Coordinates of C-alpha atoms in Angstrom, one line a residue:
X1 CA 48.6 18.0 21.3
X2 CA 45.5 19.3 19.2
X3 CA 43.8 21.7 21.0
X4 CA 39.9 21.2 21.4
X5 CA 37.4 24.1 20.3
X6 CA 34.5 25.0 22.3
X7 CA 32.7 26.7 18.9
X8 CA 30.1 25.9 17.2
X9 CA 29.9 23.9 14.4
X10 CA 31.1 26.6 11.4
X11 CA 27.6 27.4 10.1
X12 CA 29.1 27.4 6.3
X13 CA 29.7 23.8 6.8
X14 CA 26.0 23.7 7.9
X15 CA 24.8 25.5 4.9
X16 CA 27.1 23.3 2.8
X17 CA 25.1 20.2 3.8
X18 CA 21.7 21.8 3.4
X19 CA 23.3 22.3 -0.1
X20 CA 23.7 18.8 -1.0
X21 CA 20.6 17.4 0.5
X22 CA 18.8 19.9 -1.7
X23 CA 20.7 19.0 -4.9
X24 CA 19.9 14.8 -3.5
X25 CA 16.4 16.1 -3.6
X26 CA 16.5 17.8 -6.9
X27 CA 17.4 14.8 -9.0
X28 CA 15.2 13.8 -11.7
X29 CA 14.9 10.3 -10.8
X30 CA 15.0 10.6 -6.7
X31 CA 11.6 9.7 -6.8
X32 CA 11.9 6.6 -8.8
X33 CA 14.8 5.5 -6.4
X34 CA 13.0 6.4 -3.6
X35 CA 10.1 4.4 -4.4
X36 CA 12.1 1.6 -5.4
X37 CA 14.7 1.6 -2.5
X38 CA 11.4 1.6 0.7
X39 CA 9.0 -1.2 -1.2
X40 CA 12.0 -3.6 -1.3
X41 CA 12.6 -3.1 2.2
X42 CA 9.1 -3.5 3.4
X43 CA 8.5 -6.8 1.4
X44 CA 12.1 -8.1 2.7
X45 CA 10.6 -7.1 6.3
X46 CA 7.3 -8.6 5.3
X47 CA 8.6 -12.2 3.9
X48 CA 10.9 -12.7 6.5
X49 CA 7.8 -11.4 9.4
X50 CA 5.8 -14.0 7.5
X51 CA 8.2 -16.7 8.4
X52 CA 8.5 -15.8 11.4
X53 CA 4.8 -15.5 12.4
X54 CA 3.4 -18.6 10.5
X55 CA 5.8 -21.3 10.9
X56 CA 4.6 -22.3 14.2
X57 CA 0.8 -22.3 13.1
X58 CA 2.2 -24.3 10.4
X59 CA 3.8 -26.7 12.8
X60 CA 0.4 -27.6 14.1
X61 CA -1.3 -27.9 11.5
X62 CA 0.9 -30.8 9.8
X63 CA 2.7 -28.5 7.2
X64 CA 6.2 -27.6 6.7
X65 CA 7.6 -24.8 9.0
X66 CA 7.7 -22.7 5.7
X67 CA 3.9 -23.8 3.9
X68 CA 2.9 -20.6 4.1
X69 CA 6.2 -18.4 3.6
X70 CA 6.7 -20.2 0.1
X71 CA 3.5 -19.8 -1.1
X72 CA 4.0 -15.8 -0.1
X73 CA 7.6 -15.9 -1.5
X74 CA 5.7 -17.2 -4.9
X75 CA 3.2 -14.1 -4.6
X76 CA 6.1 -11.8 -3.7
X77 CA 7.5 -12.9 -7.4
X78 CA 4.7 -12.9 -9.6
X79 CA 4.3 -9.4 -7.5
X80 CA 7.8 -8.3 -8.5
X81 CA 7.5 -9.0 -11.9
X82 CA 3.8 -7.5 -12.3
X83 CA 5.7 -4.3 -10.4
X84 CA 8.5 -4.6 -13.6
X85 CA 6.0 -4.6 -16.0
X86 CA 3.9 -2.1 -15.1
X87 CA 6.9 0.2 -14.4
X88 CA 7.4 0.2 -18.1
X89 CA 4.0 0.6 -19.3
X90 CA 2.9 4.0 -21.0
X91 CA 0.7 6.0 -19.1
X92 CA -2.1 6.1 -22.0
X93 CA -2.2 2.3 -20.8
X94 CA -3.1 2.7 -17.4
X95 CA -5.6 5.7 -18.5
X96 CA -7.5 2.5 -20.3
X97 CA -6.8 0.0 -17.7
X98 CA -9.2 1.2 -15.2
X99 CA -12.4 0.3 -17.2
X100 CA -12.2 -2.9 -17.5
X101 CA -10.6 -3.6 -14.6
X102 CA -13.9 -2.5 -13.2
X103 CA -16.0 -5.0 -14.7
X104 CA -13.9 -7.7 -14.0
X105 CA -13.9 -6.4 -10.1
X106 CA -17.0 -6.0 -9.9
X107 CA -17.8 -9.6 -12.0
X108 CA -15.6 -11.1 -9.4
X109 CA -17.3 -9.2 -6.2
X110 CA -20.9 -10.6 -7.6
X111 CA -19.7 -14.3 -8.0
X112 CA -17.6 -14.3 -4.6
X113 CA -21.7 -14.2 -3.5
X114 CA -22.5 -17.1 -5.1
X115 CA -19.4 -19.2 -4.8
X116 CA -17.2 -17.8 -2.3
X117 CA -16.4 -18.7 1.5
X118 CA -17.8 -17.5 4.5
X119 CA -15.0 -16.8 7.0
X120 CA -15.0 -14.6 10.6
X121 CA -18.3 -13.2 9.8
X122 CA -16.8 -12.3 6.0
X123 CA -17.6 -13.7 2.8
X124 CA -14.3 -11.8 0.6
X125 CA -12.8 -15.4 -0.7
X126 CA -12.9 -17.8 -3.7
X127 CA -11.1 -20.7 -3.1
X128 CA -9.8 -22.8 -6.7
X129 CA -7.5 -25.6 -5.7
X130 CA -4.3 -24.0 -3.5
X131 CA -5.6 -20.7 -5.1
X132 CA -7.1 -18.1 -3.4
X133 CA -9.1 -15.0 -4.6
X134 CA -10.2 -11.8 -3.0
X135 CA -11.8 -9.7 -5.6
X136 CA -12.1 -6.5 -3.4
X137 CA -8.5 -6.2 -3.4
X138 CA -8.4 -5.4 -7.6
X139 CA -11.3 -3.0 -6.6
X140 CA -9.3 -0.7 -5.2
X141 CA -6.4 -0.5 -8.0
X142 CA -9.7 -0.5 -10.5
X143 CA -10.8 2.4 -8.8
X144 CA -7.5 4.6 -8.6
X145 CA -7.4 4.3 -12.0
X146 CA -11.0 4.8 -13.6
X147 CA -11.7 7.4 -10.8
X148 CA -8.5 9.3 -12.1
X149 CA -9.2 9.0 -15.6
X150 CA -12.6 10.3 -15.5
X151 CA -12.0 13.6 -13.4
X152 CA -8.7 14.2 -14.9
X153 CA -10.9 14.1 -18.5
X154 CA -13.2 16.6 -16.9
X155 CA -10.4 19.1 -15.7
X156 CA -8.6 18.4 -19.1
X157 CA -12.0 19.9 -20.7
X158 CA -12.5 22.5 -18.3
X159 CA -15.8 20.8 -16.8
X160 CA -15.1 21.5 -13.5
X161 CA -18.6 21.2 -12.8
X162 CA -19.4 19.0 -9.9
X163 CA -22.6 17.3 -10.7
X164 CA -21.0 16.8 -13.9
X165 CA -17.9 15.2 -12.2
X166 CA -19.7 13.5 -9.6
X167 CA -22.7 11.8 -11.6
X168 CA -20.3 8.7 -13.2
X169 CA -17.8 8.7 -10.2
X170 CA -20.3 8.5 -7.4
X171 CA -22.5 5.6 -8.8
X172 CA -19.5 3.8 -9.6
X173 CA -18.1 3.6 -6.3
X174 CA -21.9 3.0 -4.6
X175 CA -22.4 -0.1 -6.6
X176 CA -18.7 -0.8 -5.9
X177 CA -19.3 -0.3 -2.2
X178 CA -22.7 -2.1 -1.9
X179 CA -20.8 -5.0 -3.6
X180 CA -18.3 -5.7 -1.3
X181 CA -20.5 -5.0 1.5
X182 CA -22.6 -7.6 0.7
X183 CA -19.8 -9.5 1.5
X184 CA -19.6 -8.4 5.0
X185 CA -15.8 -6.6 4.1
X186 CA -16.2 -2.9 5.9
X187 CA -12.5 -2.7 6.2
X188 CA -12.2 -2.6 2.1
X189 CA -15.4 -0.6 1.8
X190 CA -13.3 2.1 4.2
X191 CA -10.3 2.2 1.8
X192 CA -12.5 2.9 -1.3
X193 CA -14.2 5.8 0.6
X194 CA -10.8 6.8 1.5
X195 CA -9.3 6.5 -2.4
X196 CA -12.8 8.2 -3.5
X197 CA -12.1 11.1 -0.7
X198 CA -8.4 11.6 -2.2
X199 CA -9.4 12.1 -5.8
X200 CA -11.9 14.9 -5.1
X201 CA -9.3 16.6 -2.7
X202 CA -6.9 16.7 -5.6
X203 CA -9.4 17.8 -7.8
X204 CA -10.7 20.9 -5.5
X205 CA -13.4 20.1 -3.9
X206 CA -15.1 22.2 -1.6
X207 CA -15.2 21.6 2.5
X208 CA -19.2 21.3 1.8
X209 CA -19.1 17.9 -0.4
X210 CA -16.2 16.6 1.6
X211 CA -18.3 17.4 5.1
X212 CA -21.8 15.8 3.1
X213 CA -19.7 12.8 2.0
X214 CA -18.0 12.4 5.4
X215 CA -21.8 12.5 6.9
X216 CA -22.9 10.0 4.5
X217 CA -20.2 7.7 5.5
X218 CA -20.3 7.7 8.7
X219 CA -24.1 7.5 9.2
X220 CA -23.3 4.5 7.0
X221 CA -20.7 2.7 8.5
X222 CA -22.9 3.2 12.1
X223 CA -25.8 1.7 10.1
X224 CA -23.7 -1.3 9.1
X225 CA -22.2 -2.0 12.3
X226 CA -25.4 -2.2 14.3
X227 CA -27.7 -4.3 11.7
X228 CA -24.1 -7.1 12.8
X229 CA -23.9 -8.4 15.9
X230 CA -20.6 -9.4 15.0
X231 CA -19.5 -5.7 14.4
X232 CA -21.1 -4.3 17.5
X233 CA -18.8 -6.7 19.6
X234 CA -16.0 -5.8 17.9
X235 CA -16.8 -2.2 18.5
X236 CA -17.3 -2.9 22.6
X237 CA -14.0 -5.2 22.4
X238 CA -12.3 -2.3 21.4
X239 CA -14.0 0.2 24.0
X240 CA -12.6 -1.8 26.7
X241 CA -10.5 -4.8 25.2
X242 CA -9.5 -5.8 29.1
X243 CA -13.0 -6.2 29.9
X244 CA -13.6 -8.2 27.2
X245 CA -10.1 -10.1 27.5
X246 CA -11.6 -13.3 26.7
X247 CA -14.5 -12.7 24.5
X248 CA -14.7 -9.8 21.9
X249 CA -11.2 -8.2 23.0
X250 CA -9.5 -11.5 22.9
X251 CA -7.4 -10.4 19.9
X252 CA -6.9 -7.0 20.9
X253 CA -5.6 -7.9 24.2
X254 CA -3.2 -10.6 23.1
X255 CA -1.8 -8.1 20.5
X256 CA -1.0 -5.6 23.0
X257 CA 0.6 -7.9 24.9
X258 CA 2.9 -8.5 22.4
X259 CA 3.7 -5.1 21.4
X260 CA 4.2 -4.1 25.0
X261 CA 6.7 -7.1 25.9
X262 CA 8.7 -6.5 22.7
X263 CA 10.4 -2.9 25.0
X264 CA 12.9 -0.9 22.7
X265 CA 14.4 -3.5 20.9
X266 CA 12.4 -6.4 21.0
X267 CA 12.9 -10.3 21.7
X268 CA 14.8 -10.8 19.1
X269 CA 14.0 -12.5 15.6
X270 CA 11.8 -15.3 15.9
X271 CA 11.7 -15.4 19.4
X272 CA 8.0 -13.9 19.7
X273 CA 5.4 -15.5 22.3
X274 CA 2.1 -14.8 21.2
X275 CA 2.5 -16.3 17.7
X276 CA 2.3 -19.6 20.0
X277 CA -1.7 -20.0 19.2
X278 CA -2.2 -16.5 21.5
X279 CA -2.5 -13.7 18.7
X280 CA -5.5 -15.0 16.1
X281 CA -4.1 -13.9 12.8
X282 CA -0.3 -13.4 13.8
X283 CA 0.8 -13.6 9.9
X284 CA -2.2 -11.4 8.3
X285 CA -4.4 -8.8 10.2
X286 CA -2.1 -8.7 13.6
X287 CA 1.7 -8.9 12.0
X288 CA 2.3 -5.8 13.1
X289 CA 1.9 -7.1 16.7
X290 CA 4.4 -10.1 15.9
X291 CA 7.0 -7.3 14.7
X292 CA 6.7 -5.8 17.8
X293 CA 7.5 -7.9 20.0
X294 CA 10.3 -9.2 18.2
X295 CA 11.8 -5.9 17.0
X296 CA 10.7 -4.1 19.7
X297 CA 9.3 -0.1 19.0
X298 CA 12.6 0.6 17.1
X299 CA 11.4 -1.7 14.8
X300 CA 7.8 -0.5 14.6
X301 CA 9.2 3.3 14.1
X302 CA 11.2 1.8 11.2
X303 CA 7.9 0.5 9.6
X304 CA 6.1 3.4 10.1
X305 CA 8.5 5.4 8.7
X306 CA 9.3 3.7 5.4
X307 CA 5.5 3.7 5.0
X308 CA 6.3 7.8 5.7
X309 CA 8.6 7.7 3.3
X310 CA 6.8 5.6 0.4
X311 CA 3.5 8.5 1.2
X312 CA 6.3 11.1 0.7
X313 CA 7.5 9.3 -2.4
X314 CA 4.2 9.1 -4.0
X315 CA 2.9 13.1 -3.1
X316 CA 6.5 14.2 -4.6
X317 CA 5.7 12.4 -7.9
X318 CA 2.1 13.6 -7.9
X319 CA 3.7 17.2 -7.4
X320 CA 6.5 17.4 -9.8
X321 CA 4.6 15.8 -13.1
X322 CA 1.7 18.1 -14.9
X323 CA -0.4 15.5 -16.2
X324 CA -3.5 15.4 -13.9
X325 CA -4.1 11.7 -14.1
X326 CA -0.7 11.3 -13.5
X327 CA -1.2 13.8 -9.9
X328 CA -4.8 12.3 -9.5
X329 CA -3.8 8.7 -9.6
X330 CA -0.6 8.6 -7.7
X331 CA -2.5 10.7 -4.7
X332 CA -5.1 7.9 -4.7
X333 CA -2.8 5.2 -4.7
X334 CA -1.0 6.6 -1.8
X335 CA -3.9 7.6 0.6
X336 CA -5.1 3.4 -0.1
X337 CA -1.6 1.9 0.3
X338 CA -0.5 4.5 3.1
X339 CA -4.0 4.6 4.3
X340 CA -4.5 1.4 4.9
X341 CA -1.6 1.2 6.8
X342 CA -2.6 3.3 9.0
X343 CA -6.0 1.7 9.6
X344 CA -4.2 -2.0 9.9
X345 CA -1.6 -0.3 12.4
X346 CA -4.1 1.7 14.6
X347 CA -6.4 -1.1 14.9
X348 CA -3.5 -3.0 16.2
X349 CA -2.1 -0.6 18.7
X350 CA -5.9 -0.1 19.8
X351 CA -6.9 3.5 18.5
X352 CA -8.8 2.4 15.5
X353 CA -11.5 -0.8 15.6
X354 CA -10.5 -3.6 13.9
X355 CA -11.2 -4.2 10.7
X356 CA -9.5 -6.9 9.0
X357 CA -7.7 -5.5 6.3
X358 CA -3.7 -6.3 5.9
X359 CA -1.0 -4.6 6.7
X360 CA 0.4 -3.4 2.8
X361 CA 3.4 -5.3 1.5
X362 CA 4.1 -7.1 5.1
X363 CA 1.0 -9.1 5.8
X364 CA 0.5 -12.8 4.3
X365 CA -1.7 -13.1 1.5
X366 CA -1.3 -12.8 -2.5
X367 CA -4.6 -11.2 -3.4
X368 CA -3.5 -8.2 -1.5
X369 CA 0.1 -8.1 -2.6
X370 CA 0.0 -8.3 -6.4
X371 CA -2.7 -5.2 -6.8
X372 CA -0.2 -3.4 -4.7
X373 CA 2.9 -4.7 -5.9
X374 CA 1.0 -3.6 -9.6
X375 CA 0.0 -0.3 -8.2
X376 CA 3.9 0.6 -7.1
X377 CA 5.1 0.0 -10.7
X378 CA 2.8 2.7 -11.5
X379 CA 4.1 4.7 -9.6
X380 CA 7.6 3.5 -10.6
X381 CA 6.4 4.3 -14.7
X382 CA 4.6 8.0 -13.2
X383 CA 8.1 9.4 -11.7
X384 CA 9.9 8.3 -15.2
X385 CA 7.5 11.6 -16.3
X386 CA 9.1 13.5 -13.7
X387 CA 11.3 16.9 -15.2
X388 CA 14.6 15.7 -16.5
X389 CA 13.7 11.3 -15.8
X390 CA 13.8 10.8 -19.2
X391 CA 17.1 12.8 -20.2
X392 CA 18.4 10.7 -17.1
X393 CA 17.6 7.4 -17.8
X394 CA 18.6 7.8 -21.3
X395 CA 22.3 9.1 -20.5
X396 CA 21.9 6.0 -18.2
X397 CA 21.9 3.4 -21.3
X398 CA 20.5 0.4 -21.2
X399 CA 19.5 -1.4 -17.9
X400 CA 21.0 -5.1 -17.1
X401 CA 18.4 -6.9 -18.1
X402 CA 18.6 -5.4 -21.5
X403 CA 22.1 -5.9 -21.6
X404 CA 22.0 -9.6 -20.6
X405 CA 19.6 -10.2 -23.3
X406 CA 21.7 -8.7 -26.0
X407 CA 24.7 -10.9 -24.5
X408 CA 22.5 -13.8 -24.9
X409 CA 21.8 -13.0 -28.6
X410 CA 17.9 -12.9 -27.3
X411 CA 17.9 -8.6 -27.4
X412 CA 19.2 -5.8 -29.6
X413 CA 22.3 -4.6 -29.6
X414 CA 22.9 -2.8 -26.1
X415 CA 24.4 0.7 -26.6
X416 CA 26.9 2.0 -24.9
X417 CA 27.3 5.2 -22.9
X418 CA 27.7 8.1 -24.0
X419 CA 31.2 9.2 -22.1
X420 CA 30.1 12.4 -19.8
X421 CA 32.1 15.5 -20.0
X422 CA 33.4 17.3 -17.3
X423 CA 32.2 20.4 -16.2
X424 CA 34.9 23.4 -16.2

């Protein structure tokens, strides 16, 4: 018989692990994986959440059980193949991107006034055919991007001078901001303040403009809540949703409900109550609730923390490449993606109002998955500028795609690897 020791674990063996997680860590193209590995698990948890959450409503409205899950399966591959793209773009590309992305946001944000619908208080969509349009959603991609190229030229000059800096960012983002509020959208107006707040904390900026700026938005956001009566309910649903349990805490309360019958592991796949005409907005604003039940907290840790991880992702890349766009644009990306998040699940859960905007990469709805989807290839193409990605990548030869096209005659000529020698 093998005797059983009482010691400790030997601490070498300890140390020898600590050792190979930092050499994991150290990889040139962790990042890249990293980033890859969590958004393909969060859209597989999103399309199949989706399905789950709008085949009923579906049901009852005289369309197949999966109406809505194709139409976000056909988003989810456009998305997928905007992601590709993008992850191969040069980052001069991006650097130009933002400006006229701009225009054409804001272009879109003055027409939705003129020709868009009014729905829940909100008028955010153009409707053309089966298509639907929500042009705040390419605001905020349009605003990583030209907010990041203009103070990155400023640092790259050495005009660290705020009034300098501030003068073209901070009429930008007003007439940005008065444009979708004009559309009744305070949930999107938040995020931008949130991506405008991110650029100036990588930049440096000092605890004065951040504590004037935090004023200013905040005496705002009170200002716009009480000139709608809509807004002020929302605000005393969520003071006291159980008072309000059939009237302006309707939603809150039913989502609750959900999360708090779901227990540790949830009712299993599919099997979720409130998605039964209880929750309004089971497959957008309130999926979260929906996953709750049915995966139960496990599965709402699991989604916090691959949102966790994808933040993580994003700071590491910002950290590790020197190019200041490159760090200024992949912090602003993250605090909207992983910001918005956090808003969607808060509101949820009850700590934060609600505000309407989706839950990133899980909730229905294509306008807010491709300028995602477009923003996580840039992140894909930033970590390829990481120390060592390139060397990496090329000792990696040529991907499949490449390959199959050269099989296919369509491609050159794939090359082959170069054989690795061992180390002595």
């Amino acid at each position: 018989m093998t005797a059983v020791s009482d010691r400790p674990p030997d601490a070498a063996s300890f140390k020898g692990r600590l050792v190979r997680v930092r050499e994991l860590l150290a990889r040139p193209l962790f990042s890249y994986h990293l980033l890859l590995g969590v958004s393909a698990l969060l859209m597989a948890l999103g399309l199949m959440m989706v399905l789950s959450a709008s085949s009923i409503h579906a049901l009852q409205t005289r369309q197949s059980a999966f109406a809505l899950f194709g139409r976000q399966f056909i988003s989810m591959a456009l998305g997928l193949l905007l992601m590709w793209i993008c992850s191969r773009l040069p980052l001069r590309f991006f650097r130009l991107a933002g400006y006229p992305l701009m225009v054409f946001a804001a272009l879109g944000l003055v027409l939705v006034m003129f020709i868009g619908t009014s729905e829940q208080g909100a008028q955010r969509w153009i409707y053309i055919g089966e298509l639907t349009i929500q042009p705040s959603e390419p605001a905020k991609l349009a605003l990583v991007l030209w907010g990041a190229d203009l103070l990155a030229k400023g640092a790259r000059a050495g005009q660290i001078e705020w009034r300098r800096l501030l003068i073209p960012l901070m009429p930008g983002l007003a007439i940005m901001a008065v444009l979708v509020m004009l559309g009744s959208d305070l949930g999107t107006t938040l995020v931008l303040m949130m991506i405008f707040l991110a650029l100036l904390w990588v930049v440096g900026a000092p605890l004065k403009l951040f504590g004037g700026i935090l004023s200013v938005m905040v005496l705002a956001t009170v200002t716009m809540i009480t000139i709608e009566g809509y807004r002020s309910a929302r605000i005393k649903g969520w003071l006291d949703p159980w008072g309000n349990a059939q009237d302006a805490g309707y939603q809150l309360v039913q989502g609750q409900i959900g999360m708090g019958s779901g227990g540790w592991f949830g009712l299993g796949l599919g099997a979720s109550r409130q998605k039964w005409n209880w929750t309004p907005h089971a497959e957008s604003d309130f999926i979260f609730s929906i996953l709750g039940e049915e995966l139960g907290l496990m599965g709402t840790l699991v989604v916090v923390a691959l949102f966790g991880l994808l933040g993580y992702a994003g700071l590491r890349v910002a950290t590790r490449v020197r190019d200041p766009f490159v760090r200024l644009a992949s912090v602003a990306a993250i605090a909207w993606i992983v910001g918005q998040a956090i808003v969607n699940i808060g509101a949820v859960i009850g700590v934060l109002p609600i505000t309407g905007i989706p839950l990133p990469l899980i909730s229905y709805g294509g306008s807010a998955l491709l300028p995602t989807l477009a923003a996580l290839g840039m992140l894909l193409a930033f970590a390829k500028h990481e120390p060592g990605a390139r060397e990496a990548l090329a000792a990696r030869g040529p991907g499949p795609v490449a390959r199959g096209l050269s099989w296919l005659g369509l491609g050159g000529p794939a090359r082959r690897r170069r054989p690795v020698r061992a180390r002595r």
